[in-house]
JSON list of C-alpha atoms in Angstrom, two decimals:
[
{"chain": "A", "resi": 1, "resn": "ASN", "atom": "CA", "xyz": [24.19, 35.87, 34.06]},
{"chain": "A", "resi": 2, "resn": "GLN", "atom": "CA", "xyz": [25.58, 36.77, 37.48]},
{"chain": "A", "resi": 3, "resn": "ARG", "atom": "CA", "xyz": [26.82, 33.22, 38.10]},
{"chain": "A", "resi": 4, "resn": "THR", "atom": "CA", "xyz": [30.36, 32.51, 36.97]},
{"chain": "A", "resi": 5, "resn": "GLY", "atom": "CA", "xyz": [29.45, 28.87, 36.30]},
{"chain": "A", "resi": 6, "resn": "ASP", "atom": "CA", "xyz": [26.69, 29.74, 33.83]},
{"chain": "A", "resi": 7, "resn": "THR", "atom": "CA", "xyz": [27.60, 30.77, 30.28]},
{"chain": "A", "resi": 8, "resn": "ASP", "atom": "CA", "xyz": [26.24, 30.11, 26.80]},
{"chain": "A", "resi": 9, "resn": "PHE", "atom": "CA", "xyz": [28.19, 26.83, 26.73]},
{"chain": "A", "resi": 10, "resn": "SER", "atom": "CA", "xyz": [28.10, 25.59, 30.31]},
{"chain": "A", "resi": 11, "resn": "LYS", "atom": "CA", "xyz": [25.58, 25.29, 33.13]},
{"chain": "A", "resi": 12, "resn": "GLU", "atom": "CA", "xyz": [26.03, 24.40, 36.77]},
{"chain": "A", "resi": 13, "resn": "PHE", "atom": "CA", "xyz": [23.35, 22.51, 38.69]},
{"chain": "A", "resi": 14, "resn": "ALA", "atom": "CA", "xyz": [23.02, 20.55, 41.91]},
{"chain": "A", "resi": 15, "resn": "GLY", "atom": "CA", "xyz": [25.36, 17.58, 41.66]},
{"chain": "A", "resi": 16, "resn": "GLY", "atom": "CA", "xyz": [27.27, 18.53, 38.54]},
{"chain": "A", "resi": 17, "resn": "SER", "atom": "CA", "xyz": [27.52, 20.66, 35.44]},
{"chain": "A", "resi": 18, "resn": "MET", "atom": "CA", "xyz": [26.94, 20.50, 31.69]},
{"chain": "A", "resi": 19, "resn": "THR", "atom": "CA", "xyz": [29.34, 21.67, 29.01]},
{"chain": "A", "resi": 20, "resn": "ALA", "atom": "CA", "xyz": [28.38, 22.06, 25.34]},
{"chain": "A", "resi": 21, "resn": "GLU", "atom": "CA", "xyz": [30.98, 21.78, 22.60]},
{"chain": "A", "resi": 22, "resn": "GLY", "atom": "CA", "xyz": [30.80, 21.45, 18.83]},
{"chain": "A", "resi": 23, "resn": "THR", "atom": "CA", "xyz": [32.43, 18.43, 17.20]},
{"chain": "A", "resi": 24, "resn": "LYS", "atom": "CA", "xyz": [34.16, 20.72, 14.74]},
{"chain": "A", "resi": 25, "resn": "ASN", "atom": "CA", "xyz": [36.20, 22.15, 17.62]},
{"chain": "A", "resi": 26, "resn": "ALA", "atom": "CA", "xyz": [38.39, 19.07, 18.01]},
{"chain": "A", "resi": 27, "resn": "ASP", "atom": "CA", "xyz": [41.06, 20.86, 20.01]},
{"chain": "A", "resi": 28, "resn": "LYS", "atom": "CA", "xyz": [38.51, 21.76, 22.72]},
{"chain": "A", "resi": 29, "resn": "LEU", "atom": "CA", "xyz": [37.43, 18.12, 23.01]},
{"chain": "A", "resi": 30, "resn": "ARG", "atom": "CA", "xyz": [40.87, 17.34, 24.45]},
{"chain": "A", "resi": 31, "resn": "GLN", "atom": "CA", "xyz": [40.44, 19.67, 27.42]},
{"chain": "A", "resi": 32, "resn": "ILE", "atom": "CA", "xyz": [37.50, 18.14, 29.29]},
{"chain": "A", "resi": 33, "resn": "SER", "atom": "CA", "xyz": [36.80, 15.01, 31.34]},
{"chain": "A", "resi": 34, "resn": "VAL", "atom": "CA", "xyz": [33.17, 13.94, 31.64]},
{"chain": "A", "resi": 35, "resn": "LYS", "atom": "CA", "xyz": [31.12, 11.01, 32.93]},
{"chain": "A", "resi": 36, "resn": "TYR", "atom": "CA", "xyz": [28.21, 11.29, 30.49]},
{"chain": "A", "resi": 37, "resn": "ILE", "atom": "CA", "xyz": [28.41, 12.24, 26.81]},
{"chain": "A", "resi": 38, "resn": "PHE", "atom": "CA", "xyz": [25.36, 13.06, 24.67]},
{"chain": "A", "resi": 39, "resn": "ALA", "atom": "CA", "xyz": [26.39, 13.32, 21.01]},
{"chain": "A", "resi": 40, "resn": "ASP", "atom": "CA", "xyz": [23.32, 14.76, 19.32]},
{"chain": "A", "resi": 41, "resn": "ASP", "atom": "CA", "xyz": [22.79, 14.87, 15.53]},
{"chain": "A", "resi": 42, "resn": "TRP", "atom": "CA", "xyz": [25.76, 12.55, 15.30]},
{"chain": "A", "resi": 43, "resn": "ASP", "atom": "CA", "xyz": [25.44, 11.93, 11.57]},
{"chain": "A", "resi": 44, "resn": "ALA", "atom": "CA", "xyz": [26.24, 15.59, 10.93]},
{"chain": "A", "resi": 45, "resn": "ALA", "atom": "CA", "xyz": [29.55, 15.40, 12.82]},
{"chain": "A", "resi": 46, "resn": "PRO", "atom": "CA", "xyz": [32.83, 15.20, 10.88]},
{"chain": "A", "resi": 47, "resn": "ARG", "atom": "CA", "xyz": [34.41, 11.75, 11.00]},
{"chain": "A", "resi": 48, "resn": "ASP", "atom": "CA", "xyz": [37.98, 12.97, 11.32]},
{"chain": "A", "resi": 49, "resn": "ASP", "atom": "CA", "xyz": [39.97, 16.06, 12.16]},
{"chain": "A", "resi": 50, "resn": "LYS", "atom": "CA", "xyz": [43.11, 16.65, 10.09]},
{"chain": "A", "resi": 51, "resn": "LYS", "atom": "CA", "xyz": [45.27, 17.12, 13.18]},
{"chain": "A", "resi": 52, "resn": "GLU", "atom": "CA", "xyz": [43.47, 15.18, 15.93]},
{"chain": "A", "resi": 53, "resn": "GLY", "atom": "CA", "xyz": [42.21, 12.12, 14.00]},
{"chain": "A", "resi": 54, "resn": "SER", "atom": "CA", "xyz": [38.93, 10.23, 14.66]},
{"chain": "A", "resi": 55, "resn": "ILE", "atom": "CA", "xyz": [36.30, 12.49, 16.25]},
{"chain": "A", "resi": 56, "resn": "ARG", "atom": "CA", "xyz": [34.50, 9.52, 17.84]},
{"chain": "A", "resi": 57, "resn": "SER", "atom": "CA", "xyz": [37.69, 8.19, 19.42]},
{"chain": "A", "resi": 58, "resn": "LEU", "atom": "CA", "xyz": [38.58, 11.66, 20.64]},
{"chain": "A", "resi": 59, "resn": "LEU", "atom": "CA", "xyz": [35.12, 12.07, 22.14]},
{"chain": "A", "resi": 60, "resn": "GLU", "atom": "CA", "xyz": [35.11, 8.70, 23.90]},
{"chain": "A", "resi": 61, "resn": "LYS", "atom": "CA", "xyz": [38.50, 9.35, 25.47]},
{"chain": "A", "resi": 62, "resn": "ARG", "atom": "CA", "xyz": [36.94, 12.28, 27.37]},
{"chain": "A", "resi": 63, "resn": "ALA", "atom": "CA", "xyz": [35.15, 9.70, 29.57]},
{"chain": "A", "resi": 64, "resn": "ARG", "atom": "CA", "xyz": [38.10, 7.35, 30.01]},
{"chain": "A", "resi": 65, "resn": "SER", "atom": "CA", "xyz": [38.76, 8.35, 33.62]},
{"chain": "A", "resi": 66, "resn": "PHE", "atom": "CA", "xyz": [35.27, 7.15, 34.68]},
{"chain": "A", "resi": 67, "resn": "GLY", "atom": "CA", "xyz": [35.81, 3.55, 33.56]},
{"chain": "A", "resi": 68, "resn": "THR", "atom": "CA", "xyz": [32.70, 1.36, 33.72]},
{"chain": "A", "resi": 69, "resn": "ASN", "atom": "CA", "xyz": [30.63, 4.19, 35.23]},
{"chain": "A", "resi": 70, "resn": "LYS", "atom": "CA", "xyz": [30.65, 6.25, 32.04]},
{"chain": "A", "resi": 71, "resn": "LYS", "atom": "CA", "xyz": [27.73, 6.40, 29.61]},
{"chain": "A", "resi": 72, "resn": "ILE", "atom": "CA", "xyz": [27.92, 7.61, 26.02]},
{"chain": "A", "resi": 73, "resn": "PHE", "atom": "CA", "xyz": [24.82, 8.29, 23.93]},
{"chain": "A", "resi": 74, "resn": "TYR", "atom": "CA", "xyz": [24.87, 8.76, 20.15]},
{"chain": "A", "resi": 75, "resn": "VAL", "atom": "CA", "xyz": [21.60, 10.15, 18.79]},
{"chain": "A", "resi": 76, "resn": "SER", "atom": "CA", "xyz": [20.71, 11.13, 15.24]},
{"chain": "A", "resi": 77, "resn": "THR", "atom": "CA", "xyz": [18.33, 10.99, 12.35]},
{"chain": "A", "resi": 78, "resn": "PRO", "atom": "CA", "xyz": [20.20, 8.98, 9.68]},
{"chain": "A", "resi": 79, "resn": "THR", "atom": "CA", "xyz": [21.38, 10.70, 6.51]},
{"chain": "A", "resi": 80, "resn": "VAL", "atom": "CA", "xyz": [22.14, 9.07, 3.18]},
{"chain": "A", "resi": 81, "resn": "GLN", "atom": "CA", "xyz": [25.87, 9.68, 3.14]},
{"chain": "A", "resi": 82, "resn": "GLN", "atom": "CA", "xyz": [28.01, 6.67, 2.22]},
{"chain": "A", "resi": 83, "resn": "THR", "atom": "CA", "xyz": [29.78, 6.62, 5.56]},
{"chain": "A", "resi": 84, "resn": "SER", "atom": "CA", "xyz": [27.07, 7.15, 8.17]},
{"chain": "A", "resi": 85, "resn": "ASN", "atom": "CA", "xyz": [28.28, 7.99, 11.68]},
{"chain": "A", "resi": 86, "resn": "ILE", "atom": "CA", "xyz": [25.07, 6.85, 13.36]},
{"chain": "A", "resi": 87, "resn": "LEU", "atom": "CA", "xyz": [24.86, 3.62, 11.33]},
{"chain": "A", "resi": 88, "resn": "GLU", "atom": "CA", "xyz": [28.40, 2.79, 12.37]},
{"chain": "A", "resi": 89, "resn": "VAL", "atom": "CA", "xyz": [27.63, 3.00, 16.10]},
{"chain": "A", "resi": 90, "resn": "TYR", "atom": "CA", "xyz": [24.20, 1.42, 15.63]},
{"chain": "A", "resi": 91, "resn": "ASN", "atom": "CA", "xyz": [25.87, -1.63, 14.08]},
{"chain": "A", "resi": 92, "resn": "LEU", "atom": "CA", "xyz": [28.16, -1.94, 17.12]},
{"chain": "A", "resi": 93, "resn": "GLY", "atom": "CA", "xyz": [25.15, -2.55, 19.37]},
{"chain": "A", "resi": 94, "resn": "ASP", "atom": "CA", "xyz": [22.42, -5.19, 19.53]},
{"chain": "A", "resi": 95, "resn": "GLN", "atom": "CA", "xyz": [20.33, -3.30, 16.92]},
{"chain": "A", "resi": 96, "resn": "ARG", "atom": "CA", "xyz": [17.00, -3.25, 18.74]},
{"chain": "A", "resi": 97, "resn": "LYS", "atom": "CA", "xyz": [13.84, -2.39, 16.86]},
{"chain": "A", "resi": 98, "resn": "TRP", "atom": "CA", "xyz": [10.50, -1.25, 18.25]},
{"chain": "A", "resi": 99, "resn": "ASN", "atom": "CA", "xyz": [7.93, -4.06, 18.01]},
{"chain": "A", "resi": 100, "resn": "TRP", "atom": "CA", "xyz": [4.15, -4.11, 18.27]},
{"chain": "A", "resi": 101, "resn": "GLU", "atom": "CA", "xyz": [2.04, -7.10, 19.16]},
{"chain": "A", "resi": 102, "resn": "CYS", "atom": "CA", "xyz": [-0.08, -7.57, 16.03]},
{"chain": "A", "resi": 103, "resn": "PRO", "atom": "CA", "xyz": [-3.75, -7.43, 17.14]},
{"chain": "A", "resi": 104, "resn": "ASN", "atom": "CA", "xyz": [-4.54, -10.12, 14.57]},
{"chain": "A", "resi": 105, "resn": "CYS", "atom": "CA", "xyz": [-1.91, -12.87, 14.99]},
{"chain": "A", "resi": 106, "resn": "LYS", "atom": "CA", "xyz": [-0.67, -11.81, 18.46]},
{"chain": "A", "resi": 107, "resn": "THR", "atom": "CA", "xyz": [3.00, -12.01, 17.45]},
{"chain": "A", "resi": 108, "resn": "TYR", "atom": "CA", "xyz": [5.49, -9.17, 17.91]},
{"chain": "A", "resi": 109, "resn": "ILE", "atom": "CA", "xyz": [6.58, -7.51, 14.66]},
{"chain": "A", "resi": 110, "resn": "PRO", "atom": "CA", "xyz": [9.14, -4.74, 14.01]},
{"chain": "A", "resi": 111, "resn": "ILE", "atom": "CA", "xyz": [7.39, -1.71, 12.55]},
{"chain": "A", "resi": 112, "resn": "GLU", "atom": "CA", "xyz": [8.91, -0.94, 9.14]},
{"chain": "A", "resi": 113, "resn": "TRP", "atom": "CA", "xyz": [7.81, 1.34, 6.30]},
{"chain": "A", "resi": 114, "resn": "ARG", "atom": "CA", "xyz": [8.10, -1.41, 3.71]},
{"chain": "A", "resi": 115, "resn": "VAL", "atom": "CA", "xyz": [8.83, -5.11, 4.16]},
{"chain": "A", "resi": 116, "resn": "LYS", "atom": "CA", "xyz": [9.63, -7.45, 1.27]},
{"chain": "A", "resi": 117, "resn": "LEU", "atom": "CA", "xyz": [8.08, -10.87, 1.83]},
{"chain": "A", "resi": 118, "resn": "GLU", "atom": "CA", "xyz": [9.51, -14.22, 0.74]},
{"chain": "A", "resi": 119, "resn": "ASP", "atom": "CA", "xyz": [6.75, -14.62, -1.87]},
{"chain": "A", "resi": 120, "resn": "GLY", "atom": "CA", "xyz": [7.71, -11.31, -3.48]},
{"chain": "A", "resi": 121, "resn": "GLY", "atom": "CA", "xyz": [4.84, -9.37, -1.94]},
{"chain": "A", "resi": 122, "resn": "LEU", "atom": "CA", "xyz": [5.05, -6.34, 0.31]},
{"chain": "A", "resi": 123, "resn": "ALA", "atom": "CA", "xyz": [3.95, -5.61, 3.86]},
{"chain": "A", "resi": 124, "resn": "GLY", "atom": "CA", "xyz": [4.27, -2.52, 6.04]},
{"chain": "A", "resi": 125, "resn": "ILE", "atom": "CA", "xyz": [2.46, 0.68, 5.07]},
{"chain": "A", "resi": 126, "resn": "THR", "atom": "CA", "xyz": [-0.15, -0.13, 2.44]},
{"chain": "A", "resi": 127, "resn": "TYR", "atom": "CA", "xyz": [-2.47, 2.17, 0.48]},
{"chain": "A", "resi": 128, "resn": "GLU", "atom": "CA", "xyz": [-4.63, 2.42, -2.64]},
{"chain": "A", "resi": 129, "resn": "LEU", "atom": "CA", "xyz": [-4.68, 4.97, -5.45]},
{"chain": "A", "resi": 130, "resn": "THR", "atom": "CA", "xyz": [-7.52, 6.17, -7.65]},
{"chain": "A", "resi": 131, "resn": "GLU", "atom": "CA", "xyz": [-7.45, 5.63, -11.43]},
{"chain": "A", "resi": 132, "resn": "SER", "atom": "CA", "xyz": [-5.94, 9.10, -11.78]},
{"chain": "A", "resi": 133, "resn": "GLY", "atom": "CA", "xyz": [-3.15, 8.24, -9.34]},
{"chain": "A", "resi": 134, "resn": "GLU", "atom": "CA", "xyz": [-4.50, 10.11, -6.31]},
{"chain": "A", "resi": 135, "resn": "LEU", "atom": "CA", "xyz": [-4.23, 8.63, -2.81]},
{"chain": "A", "resi": 136, "resn": "LYS", "atom": "CA", "xyz": [-7.34, 7.21, -1.16]},
{"chain": "A", "resi": 137, "resn": "PRO", "atom": "CA", "xyz": [-6.70, 8.47, 2.41]},
{"chain": "A", "resi": 138, "resn": "GLU", "atom": "CA", "xyz": [-9.09, 5.96, 3.99]},
{"chain": "A", "resi": 139, "resn": "SER", "atom": "CA", "xyz": [-7.08, 3.07, 2.49]},
{"chain": "A", "resi": 140, "resn": "VAL", "atom": "CA", "xyz": [-3.86, 3.77, 4.42]},
{"chain": "A", "resi": 141, "resn": "HIS", "atom": "CA", "xyz": [-3.05, 1.06, 6.96]},
{"chain": "A", "resi": 142, "resn": "TYR", "atom": "CA", "xyz": [-0.26, -1.23, 8.15]},
{"chain": "A", "resi": 143, "resn": "LYS", "atom": "CA", "xyz": [-0.13, -4.77, 6.77]},
{"chain": "A", "resi": 144, "resn": "CYS", "atom": "CA", "xyz": [1.39, -7.24, 9.22]},
{"chain": "A", "resi": 145, "resn": "GLN", "atom": "CA", "xyz": [4.44, -8.95, 7.71]},
{"chain": "A", "resi": 146, "resn": "ASN", "atom": "CA", "xyz": [3.63, -12.11, 9.64]},
{"chain": "A", "resi": 147, "resn": "CYS", "atom": "CA", "xyz": [-0.08, -12.75, 9.02]},
{"chain": "A", "resi": 148, "resn": "GLY", "atom": "CA", "xyz": [-1.08, -10.10, 6.48]},
{"chain": "A", "resi": 149, "resn": "GLY", "atom": "CA", "xyz": [-3.64, -8.66, 8.90]},
{"chain": "A", "resi": 150, "resn": "LYS", "atom": "CA", "xyz": [-4.65, -5.00, 8.83]},
{"chain": "A", "resi": 151, "resn": "ILE", "atom": "CA", "xyz": [-3.50, -2.60, 11.57]},
{"chain": "A", "resi": 152, "resn": "LEU", "atom": "CA", "xyz": [-5.12, 0.84, 11.69]},
{"chain": "A", "resi": 153, "resn": "GLU", "atom": "CA", "xyz": [-3.40, 4.00, 12.85]},
{"chain": "A", "resi": 154, "resn": "GLU", "atom": "CA", "xyz": [-6.06, 4.54, 15.51]},
{"chain": "A", "resi": 155, "resn": "GLU", "atom": "CA", "xyz": [-4.65, 1.43, 17.24]},
{"chain": "A", "resi": 156, "resn": "LYS", "atom": "CA", "xyz": [-1.17, 2.94, 17.49]},
{"chain": "A", "resi": 157, "resn": "TYR", "atom": "CA", "xyz": [-1.55, 4.44, 20.97]},
{"chain": "A", "resi": 158, "resn": "LYS", "atom": "CA", "xyz": [-2.55, 1.14, 22.59]},
{"chain": "A", "resi": 159, "resn": "LEU", "atom": "CA", "xyz": [0.03, -0.82, 20.59]},
{"chain": "A", "resi": 160, "resn": "ASN", "atom": "CA", "xyz": [2.80, 1.48, 21.80]},
{"chain": "A", "resi": 161, "resn": "LEU", "atom": "CA", "xyz": [1.77, 0.88, 25.42]},
{"chain": "A", "resi": 162, "resn": "THR", "atom": "CA", "xyz": [2.48, -2.83, 25.02]},
{"chain": "A", "resi": 163, "resn": "GLY", "atom": "CA", "xyz": [5.33, -2.43, 22.54]},
{"chain": "A", "resi": 164, "resn": "LYS", "atom": "CA", "xyz": [8.87, -3.51, 23.32]},
{"chain": "A", "resi": 165, "resn": "TRP", "atom": "CA", "xyz": [12.44, -3.30, 22.06]},
{"chain": "A", "resi": 166, "resn": "ILE", "atom": "CA", "xyz": [13.67, -6.59, 20.58]},
{"chain": "A", "resi": 167, "resn": "PRO", "atom": "CA", "xyz": [17.40, -7.09, 19.76]},
{"chain": "A", "resi": 168, "resn": "THR", "atom": "CA", "xyz": [18.23, -8.37, 16.28]},
{"chain": "A", "resi": 169, "resn": "LYS", "atom": "CA", "xyz": [22.01, -8.87, 16.53]},
{"chain": "A", "resi": 170, "resn": "THR", "atom": "CA", "xyz": [24.75, -9.84, 18.95]},
{"chain": "A", "resi": 171, "resn": "PRO", "atom": "CA", "xyz": [26.53, -6.64, 20.05]},
{"chain": "A", "resi": 172, "resn": "LYS", "atom": "CA", "xyz": [30.27, -6.13, 19.55]},
{"chain": "A", "resi": 173, "resn": "ARG", "atom": "CA", "xyz": [30.52, -5.76, 23.34]},
{"chain": "A", "resi": 174, "resn": "PRO", "atom": "CA", "xyz": [27.97, -6.98, 25.90]},
{"chain": "A", "resi": 175, "resn": "GLN", "atom": "CA", "xyz": [27.23, -3.48, 27.21]},
{"chain": "A", "resi": 176, "resn": "TYR", "atom": "CA", "xyz": [26.52, -1.96, 23.77]},
{"chain": "A", "resi": 177, "resn": "ARG", "atom": "CA", "xyz": [22.84, -1.16, 23.13]},
{"chain": "A", "resi": 178, "resn": "SER", "atom": "CA", "xyz": [21.42, 0.39, 19.98]},
{"chain": "A", "resi": 179, "resn": "TYR", "atom": "CA", "xyz": [17.86, 1.38, 19.11]},
{"chain": "A", "resi": 180, "resn": "GLN", "atom": "CA", "xyz": [15.99, 2.28, 15.94]},
{"chain": "A", "resi": 181, "resn": "LEU", "atom": "CA", "xyz": [12.46, 3.51, 15.37]},
{"chain": "A", "resi": 182, "resn": "ASN", "atom": "CA", "xyz": [10.74, 5.49, 12.65]},
{"chain": "A", "resi": 183, "resn": "ALA", "atom": "CA", "xyz": [7.95, 8.01, 12.20]},
{"chain": "A", "resi": 184, "resn": "LEU", "atom": "CA", "xyz": [5.26, 5.32, 12.02]},
{"chain": "A", "resi": 185, "resn": "VAL", "atom": "CA", "xyz": [5.36, 4.77, 15.78]},
{"chain": "A", "resi": 186, "resn": "ILE", "atom": "CA", "xyz": [5.66, 8.36, 17.03]},
{"chain": "A", "resi": 187, "resn": "PRO", "atom": "CA", "xyz": [2.77, 9.51, 19.28]},
{"chain": "A", "resi": 188, "resn": "PRO", "atom": "CA", "xyz": [-0.61, 10.68, 17.95]},
{"chain": "A", "resi": 189, "resn": "GLY", "atom": "CA", "xyz": [-0.55, 14.37, 17.10]},
{"chain": "A", "resi": 190, "resn": "PHE", "atom": "CA", "xyz": [2.56, 14.15, 14.94]},
{"chain": "A", "resi": 191, "resn": "ASP", "atom": "CA", "xyz": [2.39, 13.58, 11.17]},
{"chain": "A", "resi": 192, "resn": "SER", "atom": "CA", "xyz": [-0.17, 10.87, 10.46]},
{"chain": "A", "resi": 193, "resn": "TRP", "atom": "CA", "xyz": [0.43, 7.79, 8.32]},
{"chain": "A", "resi": 194, "resn": "THR", "atom": "CA", "xyz": [-1.61, 9.48, 5.60]},
{"chain": "A", "resi": 195, "resn": "ASP", "atom": "CA", "xyz": [0.65, 12.56, 5.78]},
{"chain": "A", "resi": 196, "resn": "LEU", "atom": "CA", "xyz": [3.70, 10.33, 5.45]},
{"chain": "A", "resi": 197, "resn": "VAL", "atom": "CA", "xyz": [2.24, 8.52, 2.42]},
{"chain": "A", "resi": 198, "resn": "TYR", "atom": "CA", "xyz": [1.52, 11.87, 0.75]},
{"chain": "A", "resi": 199, "resn": "GLN", "atom": "CA", "xyz": [5.16, 12.84, 1.32]},
{"chain": "A", "resi": 200, "resn": "TRP", "atom": "CA", "xyz": [6.28, 9.48, -0.07]},
{"chain": "A", "resi": 201, "resn": "LEU", "atom": "CA", "xyz": [4.17, 9.88, -3.21]},
{"chain": "A", "resi": 202, "resn": "GLU", "atom": "CA", "xyz": [5.64, 13.34, -3.82]},
{"chain": "A", "resi": 203, "resn": "ALA", "atom": "CA", "xyz": [9.10, 11.80, -3.76]},
{"chain": "A", "resi": 204, "resn": "VAL", "atom": "CA", "xyz": [8.22, 8.58, -5.56]},
{"chain": "A", "resi": 205, "resn": "PRO", "atom": "CA", "xyz": [5.18, 9.27, -7.78]},
{"chain": "A", "resi": 206, "resn": "PRO", "atom": "CA", "xyz": [3.40, 6.26, -9.33]},
{"chain": "A", "resi": 207, "resn": "THR", "atom": "CA", "xyz": [4.29, 7.63, -12.75]},
{"chain": "A", "resi": 208, "resn": "GLY", "atom": "CA", "xyz": [7.13, 9.99, -13.51]},
{"chain": "A", "resi": 209, "resn": "PHE", "atom": "CA", "xyz": [10.62, 10.62, -12.20]},
{"chain": "A", "resi": 210, "resn": "ILE", "atom": "CA", "xyz": [11.76, 10.08, -8.62]},
{"chain": "A", "resi": 211, "resn": "ASP", "atom": "CA", "xyz": [12.53, 13.34, -6.81]},
{"chain": "A", "resi": 212, "resn": "GLU", "atom": "CA", "xyz": [15.83, 12.37, -5.20]},
{"chain": "A", "resi": 213, "resn": "GLY", "atom": "CA", "xyz": [15.92, 15.45, -2.97]},
{"chain": "A", "resi": 214, "resn": "LYS", "atom": "CA", "xyz": [12.53, 14.66, -1.43]},
{"chain": "A", "resi": 215, "resn": "LEU", "atom": "CA", "xyz": [13.35, 10.96, -1.25]},
{"chain": "A", "resi": 216, "resn": "LYS", "atom": "CA", "xyz": [16.47, 11.68, 0.78]},
{"chain": "A", "resi": 217, "resn": "THR", "atom": "CA", "xyz": [14.44, 13.79, 3.19]}
]
């Protein structure tokens, strides 16, 4: 607190400083020049300001004076709004997805919650229910969308060690990179696949109405 360069919204450190600003304060975004921009929770940011215009354009202009040395990071959990900020910038990049080498067929596959196959079947997270509609926890596994082989959650740690990002699109500009992963690949100790299936079944029960609020979450 005794340093003039340290406040609630700025910190000085060896080699530079950090400034924090909210995207709803568009007028303040005009007053700074920075080399690196980290736009966190980007989907929650307003798209436009009534006076200043596009928030993303306004933000990116703050790094204009650094030319090709600048770096801008947009990070967010996606929401379900019709005009998604993070989806917009994700689509500008090469849309990389996290892939595992299937221990059965030895091909790299993007890890997705649910994959529709050409024959009409499904791959991805697979599980069984009892006659009364209750989940059989021991049945939860990942079904490879390439060979149909079973992947168990206990294999996740090793599969992540050899996993890799694989681009799926040509980026709008050569230097644009974008990445997507989901809760299936997060490290052991977080919510398990079984936990995630329980959450899914609460939102989309086998019989009954879909809980849209829980489904959005």
